[in-house]
């Protein structure tokens, strides 16, 4: 019996790992339309900002952040200095520290290199999918996470290049509303998350408090710092409300 188990185990384990990776790919499918639309819009905006297709490809591969790429394109069009662009993107993307910290307990047994590979391709959208998966199953698989991240990553690059090719025929992206694509996608993700949690009163309370915090803090500090402070305060409030209930 033990001999039979030893003979069958090597064939069974790779099959499980492959399924887990493919499940991550399947879990990414609902977000693909968002990636394609936002990535396409980002490619168009970057092209109209004067970037070449090779530069857009490098930006999508190396930066891989919708908000950062929109900001970089706008600042390049406005002749912003490289130091200002790098510093602005750094502060805008600081929120990824919070996203990675939220998922880190599920990967604490992995080596630092494997954790780096998981976190390097983490985005707002994949974080939303992953945290929902964690809430449902109370665990996250490394293979599943790679399937989710790589699918989103490849779709983003393809959408960016498609937008770059077609952007040469679109002189003003704002007339088509392409500059609103990124906020629209985040609003859609938020609505879906609120519906799936079925804790509408508590969630709406946190949302309203977040809006009030953003408005109040915007008078005291920069927009990037405002987002970080409001995120920390709203997350703390959400945790307190959840435990109190």
PDB file of C-alpha atoms in Angstrom:
ATOM      1  CA  UNK A   1       0.000   0.000   0.000  1.00  0.00           C
ATOM      2  CA  UNK A   2       2.807   2.389   0.958  1.00  0.00           C
ATOM      3  CA  UNK A   3       4.645   1.473  -2.262  1.00  0.00           C
ATOM      4  CA  UNK A   4       1.542   2.307  -4.293  1.00  0.00           C
ATOM      5  CA  UNK A   5       1.242   5.713  -2.604  1.00  0.00           C
ATOM      6  CA  UNK A   6       4.894   6.486  -3.329  1.00  0.00           C
ATOM      7  CA  UNK A   7       4.421   5.595  -6.977  1.00  0.00           C
ATOM      8  CA  UNK A   8       1.240   7.637  -7.454  1.00  0.00           C
ATOM      9  CA  UNK A   9       2.217  10.740  -5.480  1.00  0.00           C
ATOM     10  CA  UNK A  10       4.660  12.250  -8.036  1.00  0.00           C
ATOM     11  CA  UNK A  11       2.001  12.150 -10.761  1.00  0.00           C
ATOM     12  CA  UNK A  12      -0.725  13.560  -8.520  1.00  0.00           C
ATOM     13  CA  UNK A  13       1.175  16.575  -7.122  1.00  0.00           C
ATOM     14  CA  UNK A  14       2.060  18.248 -10.459  1.00  0.00           C
ATOM     15  CA  UNK A  15      -1.593  17.880 -11.509  1.00  0.00           C
ATOM     16  CA  UNK A  16      -2.719  19.713  -8.360  1.00  0.00           C
ATOM     17  CA  UNK A  17      -0.147  22.468  -8.865  1.00  0.00           C
ATOM     18  CA  UNK A  18      -1.235  22.947 -12.480  1.00  0.00           C
ATOM     19  CA  UNK A  19      -4.885  23.211 -11.417  1.00  0.00           C
ATOM     20  CA  UNK A  20      -4.022  25.790  -8.827  1.00  0.00           C
ATOM     21  CA  UNK A  21      -2.175  27.906 -11.393  1.00  0.00           C
ATOM     22  CA  UNK A  22      -5.040  27.598 -13.881  1.00  0.00           C
ATOM     23  CA  UNK A  23      -7.527  28.486 -11.144  1.00  0.00           C
ATOM     24  CA  UNK A  24      -5.580  31.708 -10.630  1.00  0.00           C
ATOM     25  CA  UNK A  25      -5.815  32.371 -14.368  1.00  0.00           C
ATOM     26  CA  UNK A  26      -9.586  31.735 -14.253  1.00  0.00           C
ATOM     27  CA  UNK A  27      -9.979  33.990 -11.208  1.00  0.00           C
ATOM     28  CA  UNK A  28      -8.390  36.823 -13.195  1.00  0.00           C
ATOM     29  CA  UNK A  29     -10.866  36.553 -16.088  1.00  0.00           C
ATOM     30  CA  UNK A  30     -13.557  38.865 -14.558  1.00  0.00           C
ATOM     31  CA  UNK A  31     -10.970  41.656 -14.305  1.00  0.00           C
ATOM     32  CA  UNK A  32      -9.601  41.255 -17.856  1.00  0.00           C
ATOM     33  CA  UNK A  33     -12.120  43.638 -19.410  1.00  0.00           C
ATOM     34  CA  UNK A  34     -11.036  46.284 -16.893  1.00  0.00           C
ATOM     35  CA  UNK A  35      -7.362  45.657 -17.622  1.00  0.00           C
ATOM     36  CA  UNK A  36      -7.938  45.835 -21.368  1.00  0.00           C
ATOM     37  CA  UNK A  37      -9.936  49.064 -21.222  1.00  0.00           C
ATOM     38  CA  UNK A  38      -7.627  50.819 -18.739  1.00  0.00           C
ATOM     39  CA  UNK A  39      -4.483  49.534 -20.435  1.00  0.00           C
ATOM     40  CA  UNK A  40      -5.782  50.652 -23.814  1.00  0.00           C
ATOM     41  CA  UNK A  41      -6.611  54.100 -22.438  1.00  0.00           C
ATOM     42  CA  UNK A  42      -3.171  54.358 -20.809  1.00  0.00           C
ATOM     43  CA  UNK A  43      -1.497  53.460 -24.112  1.00  0.00           C
ATOM     44  CA  UNK A  44      -3.490  56.127 -25.946  1.00  0.00           C
ATOM     45  CA  UNK A  45      -2.670  58.790 -23.330  1.00  0.00           C
ATOM     46  CA  UNK A  46       1.030  57.857 -23.357  1.00  0.00           C
ATOM     47  CA  UNK A  47       1.123  58.008 -27.159  1.00  0.00           C
ATOM     48  CA  UNK A  48      -0.516  61.427 -27.266  1.00  0.00           C
ATOM     49  CA  UNK A  49       2.007  62.558 -24.612  1.00  0.00           C
ATOM     50  CA  UNK A  50       4.743  61.956 -27.175  1.00  0.00           C
ATOM     51  CA  UNK A  51       6.128  58.583 -26.101  1.00  0.00           C
ATOM     52  CA  UNK A  52       7.250  56.055 -28.700  1.00  0.00           C
ATOM     53  CA  UNK A  53       5.841  52.526 -28.828  1.00  0.00           C
ATOM     54  CA  UNK A  54       9.136  51.131 -27.482  1.00  0.00           C
ATOM     55  CA  UNK A  55       9.006  53.569 -24.536  1.00  0.00           C
ATOM     56  CA  UNK A  56       5.378  52.640 -23.828  1.00  0.00           C
ATOM     57  CA  UNK A  57       6.308  48.952 -23.898  1.00  0.00           C
ATOM     58  CA  UNK A  58       9.146  49.523 -21.428  1.00  0.00           C
ATOM     59  CA  UNK A  59       6.876  51.593 -19.190  1.00  0.00           C
ATOM     60  CA  UNK A  60       4.184  48.919 -19.101  1.00  0.00           C
ATOM     61  CA  UNK A  61       6.743  46.147 -18.445  1.00  0.00           C
ATOM     62  CA  UNK A  62       8.854  47.940 -15.816  1.00  0.00           C
ATOM     63  CA  UNK A  63       6.367  50.243 -14.044  1.00  0.00           C
ATOM     64  CA  UNK A  64       3.162  48.180 -14.515  1.00  0.00           C
ATOM     65  CA  UNK A  65       0.905  50.615 -12.666  1.00  0.00           C
ATOM     66  CA  UNK A  66      -2.073  52.319 -14.278  1.00  0.00           C
ATOM     67  CA  UNK A  67      -2.229  55.371 -12.047  1.00  0.00           C
ATOM     68  CA  UNK A  68       1.558  55.857 -12.218  1.00  0.00           C
ATOM     69  CA  UNK A  69       1.581  55.585 -16.004  1.00  0.00           C
ATOM     70  CA  UNK A  70      -1.293  58.068 -16.377  1.00  0.00           C
ATOM     71  CA  UNK A  71       0.520  60.498 -14.063  1.00  0.00           C
ATOM     72  CA  UNK A  72       3.863  60.006 -15.811  1.00  0.00           C
ATOM     73  CA  UNK A  73       2.291  60.645 -19.224  1.00  0.00           C
ATOM     74  CA  UNK A  74       0.612  63.817 -17.970  1.00  0.00           C
ATOM     75  CA  UNK A  75       3.786  65.131 -16.341  1.00  0.00           C
ATOM     76  CA  UNK A  76       5.862  64.313 -19.426  1.00  0.00           C
ATOM     77  CA  UNK A  77       3.362  66.200 -21.590  1.00  0.00           C
ATOM     78  CA  UNK A  78       3.681  69.136 -19.176  1.00  0.00           C
ATOM     79  CA  UNK A  79       7.524  68.937 -19.356  1.00  0.00           C
ATOM     80  CA  UNK A  80       7.858  67.887 -15.690  1.00  0.00           C
ATOM     81  CA  UNK A  81      11.335  67.149 -14.358  1.00  0.00           C
ATOM     82  CA  UNK A  82      12.453  63.488 -14.019  1.00  0.00           C
ATOM     83  CA  UNK A  83      12.939  63.935 -10.257  1.00  0.00           C
ATOM     84  CA  UNK A  84       9.389  65.263  -9.837  1.00  0.00           C
ATOM     85  CA  UNK A  85       7.946  62.391 -11.890  1.00  0.00           C
ATOM     86  CA  UNK A  86       9.857  59.728  -9.933  1.00  0.00           C
ATOM     87  CA  UNK A  87       8.955  61.284  -6.563  1.00  0.00           C
ATOM     88  CA  UNK A  88       5.274  61.625  -7.480  1.00  0.00           C
ATOM     89  CA  UNK A  89       5.038  58.027  -8.677  1.00  0.00           C
ATOM     90  CA  UNK A  90       6.805  56.862  -5.513  1.00  0.00           C
ATOM     91  CA  UNK A  91       4.222  58.510  -3.259  1.00  0.00           C
ATOM     92  CA  UNK A  92       1.284  57.414  -5.413  1.00  0.00           C
ATOM     93  CA  UNK A  93       2.440  53.782  -5.303  1.00  0.00           C
ATOM     94  CA  UNK A  94       3.205  53.774  -1.575  1.00  0.00           C
ATOM     95  CA  UNK A  95      -0.217  52.206  -1.098  1.00  0.00           C
ATOM     96  CA  UNK A  96       1.248  48.938  -2.403  1.00  0.00           C
ATOM     97  CA  UNK A  97       3.040  48.629   0.929  1.00  0.00           C
ATOM     98  CA  UNK A  98      -0.379  48.400   2.554  1.00  0.00           C
ATOM     99  CA  UNK A  99      -1.653  45.918  -0.034  1.00  0.00           C
ATOM    100  CA  UNK A 100       1.407  43.671   0.370  1.00  0.00           C
ATOM    101  CA  UNK A 101       1.204  43.870   4.151  1.00  0.00           C
ATOM    102  CA  UNK A 102      -2.424  42.729   4.050  1.00  0.00           C
ATOM    103  CA  UNK A 103      -1.535  39.603   2.034  1.00  0.00           C
ATOM    104  CA  UNK A 104       1.792  38.825   3.727  1.00  0.00           C
ATOM    105  CA  UNK A 105       0.299  36.565   6.462  1.00  0.00           C
ATOM    106  CA  UNK A 106      -0.825  34.103   3.773  1.00  0.00           C
ATOM    107  CA  UNK A 107       2.723  33.754   2.396  1.00  0.00           C
ATOM    108  CA  UNK A 108       4.774  33.936   5.594  1.00  0.00           C
ATOM    109  CA  UNK A 109       6.148  30.419   5.052  1.00  0.00           C
ATOM    110  CA  UNK A 110       7.649  31.285   1.650  1.00  0.00           C
ATOM    111  CA  UNK A 111      11.251  32.372   1.186  1.00  0.00           C
ATOM    112  CA  UNK A 112      11.977  36.113   0.713  1.00  0.00           C
ATOM    113  CA  UNK A 113      12.628  35.523  -3.013  1.00  0.00           C
ATOM    114  CA  UNK A 114       9.263  33.787  -3.512  1.00  0.00           C
ATOM    115  CA  UNK A 115       7.532  36.537  -1.553  1.00  0.00           C
ATOM    116  CA  UNK A 116       9.255  39.073  -3.815  1.00  0.00           C
ATOM    117  CA  UNK A 117       7.956  37.288  -6.930  1.00  0.00           C
ATOM    118  CA  UNK A 118       4.416  37.238  -5.541  1.00  0.00           C
ATOM    119  CA  UNK A 119       4.466  40.881  -4.465  1.00  0.00           C
ATOM    120  CA  UNK A 120       6.241  42.305  -7.525  1.00  0.00           C
ATOM    121  CA  UNK A 121       3.194  41.866  -9.779  1.00  0.00           C
ATOM    122  CA  UNK A 122       0.560  42.733  -7.181  1.00  0.00           C
ATOM    123  CA  UNK A 123      -1.888  45.411  -8.348  1.00  0.00           C
ATOM    124  CA  UNK A 124      -5.029  46.983  -6.931  1.00  0.00           C
ATOM    125  CA  UNK A 125      -7.151  44.626  -9.017  1.00  0.00           C
ATOM    126  CA  UNK A 126      -5.275  41.406  -8.218  1.00  0.00           C
ATOM    127  CA  UNK A 127      -5.244  42.435  -4.566  1.00  0.00           C
ATOM    128  CA  UNK A 128      -9.036  42.782  -4.694  1.00  0.00           C
ATOM    129  CA  UNK A 129      -9.402  39.317  -6.202  1.00  0.00           C
ATOM    130  CA  UNK A 130      -6.856  37.799  -3.775  1.00  0.00           C
ATOM    131  CA  UNK A 131      -8.327  39.306  -0.626  1.00  0.00           C
ATOM    132  CA  UNK A 132     -11.783  38.074  -1.704  1.00  0.00           C
ATOM    133  CA  UNK A 133     -10.338  34.579  -2.260  1.00  0.00           C
ATOM    134  CA  UNK A 134      -8.666  34.721   1.155  1.00  0.00           C
ATOM    135  CA  UNK A 135     -11.923  35.764   2.808  1.00  0.00           C
ATOM    136  CA  UNK A 136     -13.764  32.861   1.173  1.00  0.00           C
ATOM    137  CA  UNK A 137     -11.190  30.070   1.654  1.00  0.00           C
ATOM    138  CA  UNK A 138      -8.976  31.447   4.474  1.00  0.00           C
ATOM    139  CA  UNK A 139      -5.817  30.632   2.492  1.00  0.00           C
ATOM    140  CA  UNK A 140      -3.943  31.607  -0.663  1.00  0.00           C
ATOM    141  CA  UNK A 141      -1.831  29.367  -2.872  1.00  0.00           C
ATOM    142  CA  UNK A 142       1.466  30.561  -4.338  1.00  0.00           C
ATOM    143  CA  UNK A 143       0.630  28.875  -7.664  1.00  0.00           C
ATOM    144  CA  UNK A 144      -2.837  30.411  -7.726  1.00  0.00           C
ATOM    145  CA  UNK A 145      -1.330  33.833  -7.043  1.00  0.00           C
ATOM    146  CA  UNK A 146       1.175  33.456  -9.892  1.00  0.00           C
ATOM    147  CA  UNK A 147      -1.635  32.483 -12.276  1.00  0.00           C
ATOM    148  CA  UNK A 148      -3.629  35.545 -11.211  1.00  0.00           C
ATOM    149  CA  UNK A 149      -0.674  37.960 -11.385  1.00  0.00           C
ATOM    150  CA  UNK A 150       0.832  36.754 -14.673  1.00  0.00           C
ATOM    151  CA  UNK A 151      -2.527  36.793 -16.475  1.00  0.00           C
ATOM    152  CA  UNK A 152      -3.149  40.374 -15.384  1.00  0.00           C
ATOM    153  CA  UNK A 153       0.425  41.385 -16.238  1.00  0.00           C
ATOM    154  CA  UNK A 154       0.337  40.004 -19.802  1.00  0.00           C
ATOM    155  CA  UNK A 155      -3.086  41.521 -20.484  1.00  0.00           C
ATOM    156  CA  UNK A 156      -1.888  44.905 -19.277  1.00  0.00           C
ATOM    157  CA  UNK A 157       1.112  44.871 -21.616  1.00  0.00           C
ATOM    158  CA  UNK A 158      -0.993  43.773 -24.604  1.00  0.00           C
ATOM    159  CA  UNK A 159      -3.610  46.461 -23.913  1.00  0.00           C
ATOM    160  CA  UNK A 160      -0.911  49.139 -23.553  1.00  0.00           C
ATOM    161  CA  UNK A 161       0.657  48.246 -26.895  1.00  0.00           C
ATOM    162  CA  UNK A 162      -2.760  48.146 -28.609  1.00  0.00           C
ATOM    163  CA  UNK A 163      -3.516  51.606 -27.237  1.00  0.00           C
ATOM    164  CA  UNK A 164      -0.112  52.852 -28.371  1.00  0.00           C
ATOM    165  CA  UNK A 165      -0.725  51.659 -31.946  1.00  0.00           C
ATOM    166  CA  UNK A 166      -4.226  53.144 -32.139  1.00  0.00           C
ATOM    167  CA  UNK A 167      -3.319  56.271 -30.159  1.00  0.00           C
ATOM    168  CA  UNK A 168      -1.708  57.885 -33.175  1.00  0.00           C
ATOM    169  CA  UNK A 169      -5.199  58.404 -34.633  1.00  0.00           C
ATOM    170  CA  UNK A 170      -6.700  59.825 -31.388  1.00  0.00           C
ATOM    171  CA  UNK A 171      -5.621  63.409 -30.905  1.00  0.00           C
ATOM    172  CA  UNK A 172      -7.555  64.195 -27.701  1.00  0.00           C
ATOM    173  CA  UNK A 173      -8.297  61.215 -25.344  1.00  0.00           C
ATOM    174  CA  UNK A 174     -10.343  63.426 -22.983  1.00  0.00           C
ATOM    175  CA  UNK A 175     -13.015  63.917 -25.653  1.00  0.00           C
ATOM    176  CA  UNK A 176     -13.656  60.160 -25.568  1.00  0.00           C
ATOM    177  CA  UNK A 177     -13.545  59.998 -21.765  1.00  0.00           C
ATOM    178  CA  UNK A 178     -10.491  57.739 -21.755  1.00  0.00           C
ATOM    179  CA  UNK A 179      -8.919  59.717 -18.889  1.00  0.00           C
ATOM    180  CA  UNK A 180     -11.857  58.601 -16.676  1.00  0.00           C
ATOM    181  CA  UNK A 181     -11.303  54.902 -17.384  1.00  0.00           C
ATOM    182  CA  UNK A 182      -9.126  54.305 -14.309  1.00  0.00           C
ATOM    183  CA  UNK A 183     -11.496  55.887 -11.714  1.00  0.00           C
ATOM    184  CA  UNK A 184     -14.442  54.125 -13.389  1.00  0.00           C
ATOM    185  CA  UNK A 185     -12.774  50.736 -12.993  1.00  0.00           C
ATOM    186  CA  UNK A 186     -12.037  51.319  -9.294  1.00  0.00           C
ATOM    187  CA  UNK A 187     -15.650  52.390  -8.710  1.00  0.00           C
ATOM    188  CA  UNK A 188     -16.827  49.193 -10.397  1.00  0.00           C
ATOM    189  CA  UNK A 189     -14.523  47.036  -8.249  1.00  0.00           C
ATOM    190  CA  UNK A 190     -15.756  48.786  -5.102  1.00  0.00           C
ATOM    191  CA  UNK A 191     -19.419  48.230  -5.988  1.00  0.00           C
ATOM    192  CA  UNK A 192     -18.823  44.526  -6.697  1.00  0.00           C
ATOM    193  CA  UNK A 193     -16.960  44.152  -3.408  1.00  0.00           C
ATOM    194  CA  UNK A 194     -19.777  45.854  -1.467  1.00  0.00           C
ATOM    195  CA  UNK A 195     -22.386  43.605  -3.061  1.00  0.00           C
ATOM    196  CA  UNK A 196     -20.456  40.376  -2.434  1.00  0.00           C
ATOM    197  CA  UNK A 197     -19.758  41.159   1.260  1.00  0.00           C
ATOM    198  CA  UNK A 198     -23.436  41.762   2.102  1.00  0.00           C
ATOM    199  CA  UNK A 199     -22.507  44.120   4.949  1.00  0.00           C
ATOM    200  CA  UNK A 200     -23.882  47.213   3.292  1.00  0.00           C
ATOM    201  CA  UNK A 201     -24.470  49.386   6.382  1.00  0.00           C
ATOM    202  CA  UNK A 202     -20.984  48.897   7.831  1.00  0.00           C
ATOM    203  CA  UNK A 203     -19.322  49.264   4.428  1.00  0.00           C
ATOM    204  CA  UNK A 204     -21.257  52.429   3.572  1.00  0.00           C
ATOM    205  CA  UNK A 205     -20.278  53.895   6.951  1.00  0.00           C
ATOM    206  CA  UNK A 206     -16.605  53.308   6.150  1.00  0.00           C
ATOM    207  CA  UNK A 207     -17.045  54.704   2.625  1.00  0.00           C
ATOM    208  CA  UNK A 208     -18.701  57.894   3.916  1.00  0.00           C
ATOM    209  CA  UNK A 209     -15.999  58.353   6.554  1.00  0.00           C
ATOM    210  CA  UNK A 210     -13.337  57.821   3.885  1.00  0.00           C
ATOM    211  CA  UNK A 211     -14.876  60.510   1.666  1.00  0.00           C
ATOM    212  CA  UNK A 212     -15.035  62.964   4.586  1.00  0.00           C
ATOM    213  CA  UNK A 213     -11.398  62.203   5.491  1.00  0.00           C
ATOM    214  CA  UNK A 214     -10.202  62.717   1.920  1.00  0.00           C
ATOM    215  CA  UNK A 215     -12.009  66.056   1.665  1.00  0.00           C
ATOM    216  CA  UNK A 216     -10.728  67.262   5.064  1.00  0.00           C
ATOM    217  CA  UNK A 217      -7.134  66.079   4.587  1.00  0.00           C
ATOM    218  CA  UNK A 218      -6.930  67.506   1.055  1.00  0.00           C
ATOM    219  CA  UNK A 219      -6.919  70.983   2.643  1.00  0.00           C
ATOM    220  CA  UNK A 220      -3.961  70.044   4.878  1.00  0.00           C
ATOM    221  CA  UNK A 221      -1.579  68.020   2.695  1.00  0.00           C
ATOM    222  CA  UNK A 222      -0.883  66.741  -0.843  1.00  0.00           C
ATOM    223  CA  UNK A 223      -3.269  64.411  -2.657  1.00  0.00           C
ATOM    224  CA  UNK A 224      -0.893  61.405  -2.519  1.00  0.00           C
ATOM    225  CA  UNK A 225      -0.365  61.752   1.258  1.00  0.00           C
ATOM    226  CA  UNK A 226      -4.102  62.297   1.666  1.00  0.00           C
ATOM    227  CA  UNK A 227      -4.865  58.954  -0.016  1.00  0.00           C
ATOM    228  CA  UNK A 228      -2.419  57.085   2.233  1.00  0.00           C
ATOM    229  CA  UNK A 229      -3.650  58.688   5.467  1.00  0.00           C
ATOM    230  CA  UNK A 230      -7.306  58.214   4.526  1.00  0.00           C
ATOM    231  CA  UNK A 231      -6.649  54.567   3.584  1.00  0.00           C
ATOM    232  CA  UNK A 232      -5.008  53.822   6.948  1.00  0.00           C
ATOM    233  CA  UNK A 233      -7.739  55.609   8.905  1.00  0.00           C
ATOM    234  CA  UNK A 234     -10.578  53.974   6.939  1.00  0.00           C
ATOM    235  CA  UNK A 235      -9.006  50.514   7.251  1.00  0.00           C
ATOM    236  CA  UNK A 236      -8.663  50.974  11.008  1.00  0.00           C
ATOM    237  CA  UNK A 237     -12.261  52.137  11.236  1.00  0.00           C
ATOM    238  CA  UNK A 238     -13.457  49.191   9.132  1.00  0.00           C
ATOM    239  CA  UNK A 239     -11.607  46.719  11.367  1.00  0.00           C
ATOM    240  CA  UNK A 240     -13.068  48.338  14.512  1.00  0.00           C
ATOM    241  CA  UNK A 241     -16.605  48.263  13.092  1.00  0.00           C
ATOM    242  CA  UNK A 242     -16.228  44.641  12.000  1.00  0.00           C
ATOM    243  CA  UNK A 243     -14.991  43.513  15.436  1.00  0.00           C
ATOM    244  CA  UNK A 244     -17.562  45.595  17.302  1.00  0.00           C
ATOM    245  CA  UNK A 245     -20.428  44.023  15.345  1.00  0.00           C
TER     246      UNK A 245
END
